[in-house]
mmCIF file of C-alpha atoms in Angstrom:
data_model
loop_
_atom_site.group_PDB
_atom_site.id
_atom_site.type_symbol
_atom_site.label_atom_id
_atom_site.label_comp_id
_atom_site.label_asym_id
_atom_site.label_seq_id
_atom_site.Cartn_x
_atom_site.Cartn_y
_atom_site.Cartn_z
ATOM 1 C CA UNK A 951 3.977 -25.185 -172.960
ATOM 2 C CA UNK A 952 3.289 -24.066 -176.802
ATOM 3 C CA UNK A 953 0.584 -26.759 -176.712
ATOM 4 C CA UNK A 954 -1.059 -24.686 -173.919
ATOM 5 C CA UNK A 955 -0.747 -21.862 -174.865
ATOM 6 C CA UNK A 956 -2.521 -22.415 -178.424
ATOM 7 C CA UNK A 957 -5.404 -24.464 -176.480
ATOM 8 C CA UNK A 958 -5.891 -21.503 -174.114
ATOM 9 C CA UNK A 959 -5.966 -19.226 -177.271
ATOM 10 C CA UNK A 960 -8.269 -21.083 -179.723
ATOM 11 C CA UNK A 961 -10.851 -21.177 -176.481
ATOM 12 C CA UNK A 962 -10.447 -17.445 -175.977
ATOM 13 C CA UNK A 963 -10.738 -17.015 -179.717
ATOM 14 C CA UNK A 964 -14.261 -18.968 -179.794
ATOM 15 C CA UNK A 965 -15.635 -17.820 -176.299
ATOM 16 C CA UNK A 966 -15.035 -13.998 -178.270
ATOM 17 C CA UNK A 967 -16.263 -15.336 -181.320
ATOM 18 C CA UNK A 968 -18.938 -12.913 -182.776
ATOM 19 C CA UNK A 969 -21.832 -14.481 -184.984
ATOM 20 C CA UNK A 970 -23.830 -12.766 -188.125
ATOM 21 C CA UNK A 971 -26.828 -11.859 -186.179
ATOM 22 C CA UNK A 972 -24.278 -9.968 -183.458
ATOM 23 C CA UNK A 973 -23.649 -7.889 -186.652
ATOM 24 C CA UNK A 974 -27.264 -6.989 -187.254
ATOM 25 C CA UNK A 975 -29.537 -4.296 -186.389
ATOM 26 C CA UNK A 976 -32.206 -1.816 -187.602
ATOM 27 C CA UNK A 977 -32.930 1.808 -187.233
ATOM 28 C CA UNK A 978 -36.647 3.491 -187.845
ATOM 29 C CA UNK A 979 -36.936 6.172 -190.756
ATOM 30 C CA UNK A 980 -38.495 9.783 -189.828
ATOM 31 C CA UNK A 981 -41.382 9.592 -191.320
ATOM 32 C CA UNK A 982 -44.721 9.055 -190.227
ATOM 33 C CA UNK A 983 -45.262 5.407 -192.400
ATOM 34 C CA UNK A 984 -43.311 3.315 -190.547
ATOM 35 C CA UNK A 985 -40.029 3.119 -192.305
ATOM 36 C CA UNK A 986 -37.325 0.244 -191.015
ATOM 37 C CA UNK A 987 -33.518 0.007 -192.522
ATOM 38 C CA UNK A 988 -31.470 -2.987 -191.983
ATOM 39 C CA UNK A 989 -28.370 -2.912 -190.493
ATOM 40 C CA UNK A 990 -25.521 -5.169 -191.696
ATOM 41 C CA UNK A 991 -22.119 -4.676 -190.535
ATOM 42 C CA UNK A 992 -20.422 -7.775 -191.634
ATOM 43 C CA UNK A 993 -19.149 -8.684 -194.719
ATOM 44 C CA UNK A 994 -21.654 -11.032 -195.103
ATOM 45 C CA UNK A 995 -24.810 -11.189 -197.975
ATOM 46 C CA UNK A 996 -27.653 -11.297 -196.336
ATOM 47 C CA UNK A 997 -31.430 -10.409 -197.111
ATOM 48 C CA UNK A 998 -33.612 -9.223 -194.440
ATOM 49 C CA UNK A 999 -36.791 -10.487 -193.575
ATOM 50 C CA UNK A 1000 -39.395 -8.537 -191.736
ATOM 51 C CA UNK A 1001 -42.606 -8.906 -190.082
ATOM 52 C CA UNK A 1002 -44.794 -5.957 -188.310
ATOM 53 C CA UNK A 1003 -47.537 -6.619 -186.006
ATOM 54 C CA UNK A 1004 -49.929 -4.124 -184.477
ATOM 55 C CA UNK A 1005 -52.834 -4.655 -182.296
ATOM 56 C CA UNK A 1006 -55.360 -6.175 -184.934
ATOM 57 C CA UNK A 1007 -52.874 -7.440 -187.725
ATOM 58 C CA UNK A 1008 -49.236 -8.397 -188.824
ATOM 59 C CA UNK A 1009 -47.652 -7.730 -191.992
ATOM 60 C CA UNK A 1010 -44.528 -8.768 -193.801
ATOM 61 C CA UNK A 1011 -41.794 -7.407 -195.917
ATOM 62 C CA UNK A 1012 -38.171 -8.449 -197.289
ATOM 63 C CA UNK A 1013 -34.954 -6.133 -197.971
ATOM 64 C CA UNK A 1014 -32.527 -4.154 -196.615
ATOM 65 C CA UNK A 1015 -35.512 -1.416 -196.240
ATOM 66 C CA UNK A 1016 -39.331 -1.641 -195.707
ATOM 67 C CA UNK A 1017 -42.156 0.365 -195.720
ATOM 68 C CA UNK A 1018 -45.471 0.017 -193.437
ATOM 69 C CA UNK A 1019 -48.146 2.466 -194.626
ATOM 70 C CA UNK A 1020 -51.117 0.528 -192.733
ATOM 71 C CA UNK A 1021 -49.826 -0.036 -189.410
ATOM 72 C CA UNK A 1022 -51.802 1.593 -187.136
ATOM 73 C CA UNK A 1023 -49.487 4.749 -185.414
ATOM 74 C CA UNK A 1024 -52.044 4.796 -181.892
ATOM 75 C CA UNK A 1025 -50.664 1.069 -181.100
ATOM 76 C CA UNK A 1026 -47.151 0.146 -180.138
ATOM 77 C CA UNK A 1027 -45.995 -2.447 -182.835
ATOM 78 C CA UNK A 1028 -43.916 -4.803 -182.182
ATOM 79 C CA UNK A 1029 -41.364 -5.324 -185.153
ATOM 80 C CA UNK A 1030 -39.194 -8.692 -185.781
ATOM 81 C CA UNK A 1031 -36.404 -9.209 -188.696
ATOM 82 C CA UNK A 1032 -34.538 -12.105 -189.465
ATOM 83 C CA UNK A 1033 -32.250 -13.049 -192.253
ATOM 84 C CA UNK A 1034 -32.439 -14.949 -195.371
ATOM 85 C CA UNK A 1035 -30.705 -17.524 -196.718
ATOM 86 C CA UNK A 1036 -29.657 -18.292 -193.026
ATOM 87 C CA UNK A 1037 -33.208 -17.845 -190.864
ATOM 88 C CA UNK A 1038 -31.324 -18.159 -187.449
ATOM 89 C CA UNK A 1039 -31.365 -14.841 -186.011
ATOM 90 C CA UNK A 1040 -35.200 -13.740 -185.079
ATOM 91 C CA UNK A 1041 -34.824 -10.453 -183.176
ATOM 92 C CA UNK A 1042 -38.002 -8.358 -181.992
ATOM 93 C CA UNK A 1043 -38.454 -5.175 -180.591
ATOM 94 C CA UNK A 1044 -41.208 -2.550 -180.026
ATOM 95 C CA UNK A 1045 -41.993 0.775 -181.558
ATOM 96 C CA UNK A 1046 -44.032 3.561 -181.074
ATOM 97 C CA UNK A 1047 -45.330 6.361 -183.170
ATOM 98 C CA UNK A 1048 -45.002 9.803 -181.170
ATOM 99 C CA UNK A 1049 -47.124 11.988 -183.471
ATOM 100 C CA UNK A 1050 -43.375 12.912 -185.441
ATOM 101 C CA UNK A 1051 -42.044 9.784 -186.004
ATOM 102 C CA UNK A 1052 -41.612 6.536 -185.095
ATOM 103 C CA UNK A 1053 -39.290 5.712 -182.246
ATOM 104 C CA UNK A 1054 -37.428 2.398 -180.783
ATOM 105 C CA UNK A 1055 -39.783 1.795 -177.063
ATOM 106 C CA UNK A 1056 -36.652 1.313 -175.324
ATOM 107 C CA UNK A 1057 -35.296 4.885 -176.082
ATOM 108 C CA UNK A 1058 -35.009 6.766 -173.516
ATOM 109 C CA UNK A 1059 -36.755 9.938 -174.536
ATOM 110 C CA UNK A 1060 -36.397 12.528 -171.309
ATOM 111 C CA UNK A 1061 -35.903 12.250 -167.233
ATOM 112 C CA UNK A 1062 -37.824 14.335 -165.117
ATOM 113 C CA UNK A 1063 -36.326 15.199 -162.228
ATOM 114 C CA UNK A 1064 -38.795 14.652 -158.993
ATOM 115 C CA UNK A 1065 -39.721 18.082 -157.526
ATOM 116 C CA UNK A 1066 -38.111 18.878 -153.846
ATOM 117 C CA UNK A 1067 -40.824 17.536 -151.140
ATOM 118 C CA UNK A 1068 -41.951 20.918 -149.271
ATOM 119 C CA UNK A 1069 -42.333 20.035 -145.932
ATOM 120 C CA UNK A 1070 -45.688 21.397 -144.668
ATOM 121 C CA UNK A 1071 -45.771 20.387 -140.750
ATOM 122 C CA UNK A 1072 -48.589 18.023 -141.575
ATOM 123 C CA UNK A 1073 -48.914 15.155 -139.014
ATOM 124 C CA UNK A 1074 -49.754 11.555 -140.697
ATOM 125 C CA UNK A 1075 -49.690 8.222 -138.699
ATOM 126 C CA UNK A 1076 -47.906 4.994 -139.723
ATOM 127 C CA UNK A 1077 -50.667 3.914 -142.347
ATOM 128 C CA UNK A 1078 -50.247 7.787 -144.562
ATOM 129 C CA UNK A 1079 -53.335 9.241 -142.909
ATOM 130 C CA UNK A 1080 -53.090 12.458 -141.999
ATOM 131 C CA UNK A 1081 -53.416 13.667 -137.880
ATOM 132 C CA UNK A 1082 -55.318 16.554 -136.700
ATOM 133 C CA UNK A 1083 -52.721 16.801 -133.591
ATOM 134 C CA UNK A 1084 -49.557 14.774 -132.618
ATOM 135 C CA UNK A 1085 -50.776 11.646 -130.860
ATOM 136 C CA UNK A 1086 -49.698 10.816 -127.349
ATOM 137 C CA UNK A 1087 -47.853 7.708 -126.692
ATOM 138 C CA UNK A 1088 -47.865 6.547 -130.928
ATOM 139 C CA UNK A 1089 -45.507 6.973 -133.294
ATOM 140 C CA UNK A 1090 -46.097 9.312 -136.520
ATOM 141 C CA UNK A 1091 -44.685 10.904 -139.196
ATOM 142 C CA UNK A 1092 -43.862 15.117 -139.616
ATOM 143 C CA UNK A 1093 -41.738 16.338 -142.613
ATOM 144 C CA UNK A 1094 -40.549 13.134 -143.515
ATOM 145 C CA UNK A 1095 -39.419 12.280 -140.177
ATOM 146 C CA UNK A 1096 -40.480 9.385 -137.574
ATOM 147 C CA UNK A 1097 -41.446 10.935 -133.882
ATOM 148 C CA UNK A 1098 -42.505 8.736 -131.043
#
């Protein structure tokens, strides 16, 4: 039973098991040269390695923080770190520069809500065209609703 109940353990332990790169991330700086700062929350040395692409050319950089005065801010750039001395963890995501500062693409920045469809009486067949008069015999469509 003891025998078990270690085996069962050790596989939980390694299916949980987090790795260096889980431990890594990178945040943008506020101003308007594209700024990035390395995340590393394990205990871990590590030295970051970064390359920056934009629509015409790439450019590289090491260290916990780099600096990207050339990228071009009308393109979304696509930005990739990985680590050094262990090269394994090659992440890339996309940024964009919103006239402020740059921001992660994936942020969600606002919702709109949609606005409340006024219903008009207009008369539109089954293809979104809209009827002079209700047709006799055909289904269409008034105020969101499906007459025959």
């Amino acid at each position: 039973m003891n025998k078990l109940l270690i085996t069962i353990l050790l596989c939980f332990n390694y299916v949980n098991a987090q790795t260096l790169c889980d431990s890594l991330s990178f945040s943008v700086g506020t101003s308007s040269a594209l700024t990035v700062i390395g995340i590393n929350s394990s205990s871990d040395s590590i030295n970051f390695m970064w390359g920056v692409c934009d629509k015409s050319m790439c450019y590289s950089s090491s260290g916990d923080t780099a600096y990207f005065q050339l990228v071009n801010p009308l393109d979304t750039v696509k930005v990739c770190y990985d680590i050094s001395p262990q090269w394994s963890c090659n992440e890339c995501y996309y940024v964009i520069f919103n006239g402020f500062t740059w921001q992660l693409v994936n942020t969600i920045t606002h919702v709109n809500d949609l606005p409340l469809q006024i219903h008009n009486g207009k008369i539109y067949d089954l293809l979104g065209r809209e009827l002079k008069s209700i047709p006799k015999g055909k289904l269409y469509i008034r105020n969101g609703k499906l007459y025959k």
